[in-house]
Coordinates of C-alpha atoms in Angstrom, one line a residue:
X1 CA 108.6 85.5 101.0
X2 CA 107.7 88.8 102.9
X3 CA 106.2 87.3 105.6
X4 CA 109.4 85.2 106.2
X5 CA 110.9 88.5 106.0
X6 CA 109.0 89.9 108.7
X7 CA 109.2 86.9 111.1
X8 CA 113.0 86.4 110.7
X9 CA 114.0 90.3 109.9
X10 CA 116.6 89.2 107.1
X11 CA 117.2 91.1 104.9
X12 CA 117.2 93.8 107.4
X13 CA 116.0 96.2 104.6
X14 CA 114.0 94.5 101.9
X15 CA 113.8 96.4 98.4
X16 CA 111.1 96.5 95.9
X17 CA 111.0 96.9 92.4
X18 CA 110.7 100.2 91.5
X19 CA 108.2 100.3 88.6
X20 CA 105.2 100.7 91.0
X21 CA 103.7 104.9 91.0
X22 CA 105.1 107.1 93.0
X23 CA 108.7 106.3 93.1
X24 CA 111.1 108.2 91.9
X25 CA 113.9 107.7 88.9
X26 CA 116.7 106.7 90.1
X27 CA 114.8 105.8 94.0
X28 CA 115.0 102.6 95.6
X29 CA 111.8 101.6 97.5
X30 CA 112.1 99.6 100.8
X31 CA 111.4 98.9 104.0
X32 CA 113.1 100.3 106.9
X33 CA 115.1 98.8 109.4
X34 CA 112.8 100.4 112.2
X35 CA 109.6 99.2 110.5
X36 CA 110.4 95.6 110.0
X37 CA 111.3 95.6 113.3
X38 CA 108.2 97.9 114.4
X39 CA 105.8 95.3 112.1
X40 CA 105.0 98.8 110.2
X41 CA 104.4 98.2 106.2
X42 CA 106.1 101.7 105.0
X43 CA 107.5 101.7 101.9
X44 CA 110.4 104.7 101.5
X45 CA 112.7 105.6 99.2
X46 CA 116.2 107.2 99.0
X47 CA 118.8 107.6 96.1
X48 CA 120.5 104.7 94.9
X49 CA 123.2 106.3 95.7
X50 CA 122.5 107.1 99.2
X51 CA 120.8 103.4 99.7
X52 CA 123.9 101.6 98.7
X53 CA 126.6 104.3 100.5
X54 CA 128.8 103.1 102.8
X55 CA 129.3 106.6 104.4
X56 CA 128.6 106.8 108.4
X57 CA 125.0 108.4 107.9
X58 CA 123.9 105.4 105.1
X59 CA 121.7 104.0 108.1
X60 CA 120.8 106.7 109.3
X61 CA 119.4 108.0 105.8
X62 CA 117.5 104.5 105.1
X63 CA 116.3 104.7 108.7
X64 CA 114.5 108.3 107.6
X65 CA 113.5 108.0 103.6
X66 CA 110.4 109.4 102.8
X67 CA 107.3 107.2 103.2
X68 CA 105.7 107.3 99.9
X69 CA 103.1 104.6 101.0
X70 CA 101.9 103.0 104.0
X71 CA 99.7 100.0 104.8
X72 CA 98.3 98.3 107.3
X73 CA 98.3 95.0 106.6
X74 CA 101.1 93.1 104.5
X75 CA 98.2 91.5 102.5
X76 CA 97.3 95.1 101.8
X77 CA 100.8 95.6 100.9
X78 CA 101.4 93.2 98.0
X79 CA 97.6 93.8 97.1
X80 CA 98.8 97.1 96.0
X81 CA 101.3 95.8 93.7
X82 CA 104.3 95.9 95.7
X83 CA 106.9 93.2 94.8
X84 CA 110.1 92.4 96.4
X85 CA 113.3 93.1 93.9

């Protein structure tokens, strides 16, 4: 389902679960706009609250999360235990 992700870029942002280490309570992890796009496997995270905001910045604000893990592969992705929410 990723790769289809990838190759059609819909969702524009897809989310993960959140269990996996290193995200935060109350963090969404996902993948930016800009990376899909880019073919980059960076998982971020923002705020729930900031991910689903429907302020003028929300974009810009998912566009520039943190990257709390980066791959360079998507096999190397889901490898690690990512899965998509």
């Amino acid at each position: 389902m990723l790769r289809e992700i990838y190759e059609k870029c819909m969702p524009p942002t897809p989310v993960f679960k959140p269990y996996h280490e290193g995200v935060p309570e109350d963090a969404v992890p996902y993948i930016s706009t800009s990376d899909l796009h880019n073919c980059k496997y960076n998982i971020r995270v923002i705020s729930d609250e900031d991910f689903f905001s429907t302020e003028d910045d929300a974009f810009e604000k998912k566009e520039n999360g943190p990257i709390i893990a980066h791959y360079d592969s998507m096999e190397d992705l889901v490898a690690d235990g990512w899965r998509l929410d």
